[in-house]
Each structure stands twice: as structure tokens, then as C-alpha cells.
mmCIF file of C-alpha atoms in Angstrom:
data_model
loop_
_atom_site.group_PDB
_atom_site.id
_atom_site.type_symbol
_atom_site.label_atom_id
_atom_site.label_comp_id
_atom_site.label_asym_id
_atom_site.label_seq_id
_atom_site.Cartn_x
_atom_site.Cartn_y
_atom_site.Cartn_z
ATOM 1 C CA MET F 184 -74.784 10.786 3.534
ATOM 2 C CA THR F 185 -71.594 9.705 5.298
ATOM 3 C CA PHE F 186 -69.595 10.759 2.256
ATOM 4 C CA ILE F 187 -70.978 14.306 2.367
ATOM 5 C CA ARG F 188 -70.383 14.549 6.119
ATOM 6 C CA ASN F 189 -66.759 13.352 5.786
ATOM 7 C CA TYR F 190 -66.236 15.642 2.804
ATOM 8 C CA VAL F 191 -67.465 18.715 4.692
ATOM 9 C CA ILE F 192 -65.327 17.806 7.719
ATOM 10 C CA LEU F 193 -62.278 17.423 5.453
ATOM 11 C CA VAL F 194 -62.811 20.770 3.715
ATOM 12 C CA VAL F 195 -63.501 22.657 6.961
ATOM 13 C CA GLY F 196 -60.494 20.987 8.644
ATOM 14 C CA CYS F 197 -58.240 21.984 5.755
ATOM 15 C CA ILE F 198 -59.506 25.556 5.905
ATOM 16 C CA PHE F 199 -58.847 25.716 9.661
ATOM 17 C CA LEU F 200 -55.388 24.174 9.263
ATOM 18 C CA SER F 201 -54.560 26.544 6.417
ATOM 19 C CA THR F 202 -55.725 29.564 8.424
ATOM 20 C CA PHE F 203 -53.761 28.449 11.480
ATOM 21 C CA VAL F 204 -50.555 27.959 9.489
ATOM 22 C CA GLN F 205 -50.946 31.320 7.750
ATOM 23 C CA THR F 206 -51.497 33.201 11.019
ATOM 24 C CA ALA F 207 -48.565 31.462 12.709
ATOM 25 C CA LEU F 208 -46.043 32.574 10.089
ATOM 26 C CA PRO F 209 -44.619 36.098 9.955
ATOM 27 C CA ASP F 210 -45.111 38.178 6.806
ATOM 28 C CA SER F 211 -42.504 37.030 4.300
ATOM 29 C CA PRO F 212 -42.225 35.710 0.759
ATOM 30 C CA LEU F 213 -42.454 32.212 2.250
ATOM 31 C CA LYS F 214 -45.886 33.031 3.651
ATOM 32 C CA LYS F 215 -47.124 34.095 0.210
ATOM 33 C CA THR F 216 -45.787 30.914 -1.368
ATOM 34 C CA LEU F 217 -47.292 28.789 1.386
ATOM 35 C CA ARG F 218 -50.662 30.550 1.021
ATOM 36 C CA PHE F 219 -50.603 29.742 -2.711
ATOM 37 C CA ALA F 220 -49.672 26.079 -2.104
ATOM 38 C CA LEU F 221 -52.328 25.643 0.577
ATOM 39 C CA GLY F 222 -54.879 27.214 -1.773
ATOM 40 C CA LEU F 223 -53.965 24.703 -4.471
ATOM 41 C CA ILE F 224 -54.277 21.807 -2.043
ATOM 42 C CA LEU F 225 -57.639 23.064 -0.835
ATOM 43 C CA GLY F 226 -58.779 23.491 -4.444
ATOM 44 C CA VAL F 227 -57.840 19.890 -5.267
ATOM 45 C CA ILE F 228 -59.682 18.651 -2.175
ATOM 46 C CA ILE F 229 -62.789 20.617 -3.137
ATOM 47 C CA ILE F 230 -62.739 19.483 -6.802
ATOM 48 C CA THR F 231 -61.953 15.792 -6.120
ATOM 49 C CA PRO F 232 -65.567 14.579 -5.624
ATOM 50 C CA PHE F 233 -66.690 16.328 -8.823
ATOM 51 C CA ALA F 234 -64.068 14.488 -10.884
ATOM 52 C CA ARG F 235 -66.250 11.386 -10.516
ATOM 53 C CA PHE F 236 -68.999 13.008 -12.569
ATOM 54 C CA GLY F 237 -66.699 13.032 -15.597
ATOM 55 C CA GLY F 238 -67.232 9.293 -16.075
ATOM 56 C CA SER F 239 -64.314 8.026 -14.034
ATOM 57 C CA THR F 240 -65.008 5.753 -11.084
ATOM 58 C CA GLU F 241 -61.935 7.049 -9.272
ATOM 59 C CA PRO F 242 -61.131 10.677 -8.498
ATOM 60 C CA PHE F 243 -57.674 10.341 -10.054
ATOM 61 C CA SER F 244 -56.673 7.591 -12.419
ATOM 62 C CA PHE F 245 -53.042 6.610 -12.563
ATOM 63 C CA ALA F 246 -53.609 4.334 -15.561
ATOM 64 C CA ALA F 247 -52.278 7.002 -17.929
ATOM 65 C CA VAL F 248 -49.012 7.414 -15.999
ATOM 66 C CA PRO F 249 -46.245 5.661 -17.937
ATOM 67 C CA THR F 250 -44.210 3.095 -16.064
ATOM 68 C CA ALA F 251 -40.836 1.597 -16.814
ATOM 69 C CA PRO F 252 -40.774 -1.983 -18.041
ATOM 70 C CA PRO F 253 -39.603 -4.538 -15.494
ATOM 71 C CA LEU F 254 -35.868 -5.162 -15.375
ATOM 72 C CA GLY F 255 -34.395 -8.441 -16.531
ATOM 73 C CA ALA F 256 -32.150 -10.562 -14.329
ATOM 74 C CA GLN F 257 -28.964 -9.182 -15.915
ATOM 75 C CA GLN F 258 -30.163 -5.591 -15.562
ATOM 76 C CA GLN F 259 -31.109 -6.202 -11.917
ATOM 77 C CA GLN F 260 -27.626 -7.605 -11.257
ATOM 78 C CA GLN F 261 -26.024 -4.598 -12.972
ATOM 79 C CA MET F 262 -28.203 -2.239 -10.939
ATOM 80 C CA LYS F 263 -27.307 -4.037 -7.710
ATOM 81 C CA SER F 264 -23.609 -3.902 -8.583
ATOM 82 C CA LEU F 265 -23.849 -0.193 -9.389
ATOM 83 C CA VAL F 266 -25.616 0.551 -6.096
ATOM 84 C CA GLN F 267 -22.978 -1.398 -4.169
ATOM 85 C CA GLN F 268 -20.167 0.463 -5.942
ATOM 86 C CA GLN F 269 -21.768 3.840 -5.269
ATOM 87 C CA THR F 270 -22.329 2.933 -1.620
ATOM 88 C CA LYS F 271 -18.709 1.840 -1.291
ATOM 89 C CA THR F 272 -17.444 5.045 -2.932
ATOM 90 C CA LEU F 273 -19.654 7.230 -0.756
ATOM 91 C CA PHE F 274 -18.512 5.444 2.416
ATOM 92 C CA GLN F 275 -14.879 5.705 1.345
ATOM 93 C CA GLN F 276 -15.110 9.424 0.553
ATOM 94 C CA THR F 277 -16.964 10.177 3.778
ATOM 95 C CA LEU F 278 -14.392 8.263 5.811
ATOM 96 C CA GLU F 279 -11.494 10.059 4.116
ATOM 97 C CA GLN F 280 -13.087 13.475 4.682
ATOM 98 C CA THR F 281 -13.855 12.690 8.311
ATOM 99 C CA ILE F 282 -10.302 11.510 8.947
ATOM 100 C CA LEU F 283 -8.905 14.653 7.284
ATOM 101 C CA ARG F 284 -11.210 16.841 9.400
ATOM 102 C CA THR F 285 -9.972 15.066 12.536
ATOM 103 C CA ILE F 286 -6.344 15.561 11.502
ATOM 104 C CA VAL F 287 -6.929 19.273 10.904
ATOM 105 C CA GLU F 288 -8.726 19.633 14.259
ATOM 106 C CA HIS F 289 -5.652 18.195 15.968
ATOM 107 C CA GLY F 290 -3.288 20.636 14.272
ATOM 108 C CA GLY F 291 -2.420 18.663 11.147
ATOM 109 C CA SER F 292 -2.168 19.880 7.596
ATOM 110 C CA GLU F 293 -5.233 20.309 5.369
ATOM 111 C CA THR F 294 -3.212 18.965 2.445
ATOM 112 C CA THR F 295 -2.652 15.566 4.043
ATOM 113 C CA ASP F 296 -3.384 12.878 1.468
ATOM 114 C CA ILE F 297 -5.621 10.066 2.720
ATOM 115 C CA HIS F 298 -6.784 6.951 0.901
ATOM 116 C CA ALA F 299 -9.182 4.437 2.421
ATOM 117 C CA ASP F 300 -9.606 0.942 0.978
ATOM 118 C CA CYS F 301 -13.051 -0.375 1.895
ATOM 119 C CA GLY F 302 -15.308 -3.261 1.003
ATOM 120 C CA ASN F 303 -18.878 -3.130 -0.314
ATOM 121 C CA ASP F 304 -20.207 -3.875 3.157
ATOM 122 C CA GLY F 305 -18.354 -1.002 4.858
ATOM 123 C CA THR F 306 -15.398 -3.092 6.003
ATOM 124 C CA ILE F 307 -12.207 -1.045 6.249
ATOM 125 C CA TYR F 308 -9.254 -2.948 4.792
ATOM 126 C CA SER F 309 -6.604 -0.247 5.055
ATOM 127 C CA ILE F 310 -6.043 3.472 5.378
ATOM 128 C CA THR F 311 -2.992 5.101 3.815
ATOM 129 C CA ILE F 312 -1.854 8.517 5.038
ATOM 130 C CA VAL F 313 0.853 10.537 3.302
ATOM 131 C CA SER F 314 2.460 12.751 5.935
ATOM 132 C CA HIS F 315 5.556 13.277 8.073
ATOM 133 C CA ASP F 316 3.559 13.291 11.312
ATOM 134 C CA ARG F 317 4.180 9.909 12.957
ATOM 135 C CA THR F 318 1.409 10.436 15.516
ATOM 136 C CA LEU F 319 -1.377 10.322 12.931
ATOM 137 C CA PRO F 320 -1.819 6.520 12.826
ATOM 138 C CA THR F 321 -2.291 6.413 16.601
ATOM 139 C CA LEU F 322 -4.680 9.373 16.509
ATOM 140 C CA ILE F 323 -6.806 7.783 13.791
ATOM 141 C CA SER F 324 -6.721 4.368 15.421
ATOM 142 C CA GLN F 325 -7.939 5.737 18.745
ATOM 143 C CA THR F 326 -10.467 8.171 17.283
ATOM 144 C CA PHE F 327 -12.138 5.798 14.832
ATOM 145 C CA ASP F 328 -11.499 2.478 16.590
ATOM 146 C CA ILE F 329 -9.552 1.091 13.632
ATOM 147 C CA PRO F 330 -6.760 -1.414 14.336
ATOM 148 C CA LEU F 331 -3.326 0.175 14.022
ATOM 149 C CA GLN F 332 -2.256 -2.616 11.628
ATOM 150 C CA LYS F 333 -4.721 -1.294 9.017
ATOM 151 C CA ILE F 334 -3.291 2.236 9.071
ATOM 152 C CA HIS F 335 -0.218 2.863 6.937
ATOM 153 C CA LEU F 336 1.888 6.017 7.047
ATOM 154 C CA ARG F 337 3.893 6.998 3.993
ATOM 155 C CA ALA F 338 6.484 9.740 4.032
ATOM 156 C CA GLN F 339 5.515 12.888 2.213
ATOM 157 C CA ILE F 340 7.870 13.786 -0.606
ATOM 158 C CA THR F 341 8.893 17.432 -0.475
ATOM 159 C CA GLU F 342 10.491 19.265 -3.345
#
């Protein structure tokens, strides 16, 4: 009896929530899509108890969902190394883009070449800037709290 009571409360609650969401949104294509999605969710909630009559003891069985075999020690190490390399590359690219954005905001050139050398743990080893502007190392050091010794300025070659 508790199951039926909880089931009715769940269905009625979903209907109320669905109606509330639909009335809160203005008329738009999003509202039509949301109405369809909420209808599907409500349909699944209504059908779930009847799935048990098909012989299954659970409403949805995940036994048929294929899973990947477990990774070996070497594959786990390769995966860990790949994740570390991707993290390092992402950090390095983000740092370079942020430094370039800061240089441009302070009147520098958008074509300034920047290379950051970082470790896997996010440690910054050095930053190389190719430009004629001698104030850039100080600007970057103060803005990003990076020691001035780690920032190297190389002269830009002009043709």
C-alpha cells in the first residue's frame, strides 16, 4: 500500500512540477522542447512500475549495458601519464592566453609571442616573451605574482 501511495505522490508531483515549469516559461521553441522532454520523463515514471510485470525484478536492468574491461597496470600508467600531459598543456595554453590578454589590455601588441614552461603540477618554470617592450616582464611579474627571474624577454626580430 505504501508503494501505491508513494507512486501516486510521485506522479502527481511530477505533473505539478511540469505544469509549473511550462507556465513559467514564455512561448518559444524551447518551451515546446521542454514540454516534450517533461512528457517523456513523466511517461517513464508512469510506466516504471509496470516494467516489473514483464518478469524482471528491477524496473530497469543495466546487466545488458556493455562495460569496458578493466585496465591493466601498464594501461593505467599510460592513462595517468596522458591525463597529466593534457592537464599540463591546458594549463600552459591558458596561462599563455591570459598573459597575452593582459599585455593587450595594457597597450601591447596582439602578436606578442609567449611561451610558458610548466610542470605537471602547475609549477611555472619560465615564461619567454618575444617583444621589444622592456616593461612586459615587470607587468607580468606584478600581475601574476611570478618571480621576475622566471620571466625572460627576447628581442623581436623585425624584417
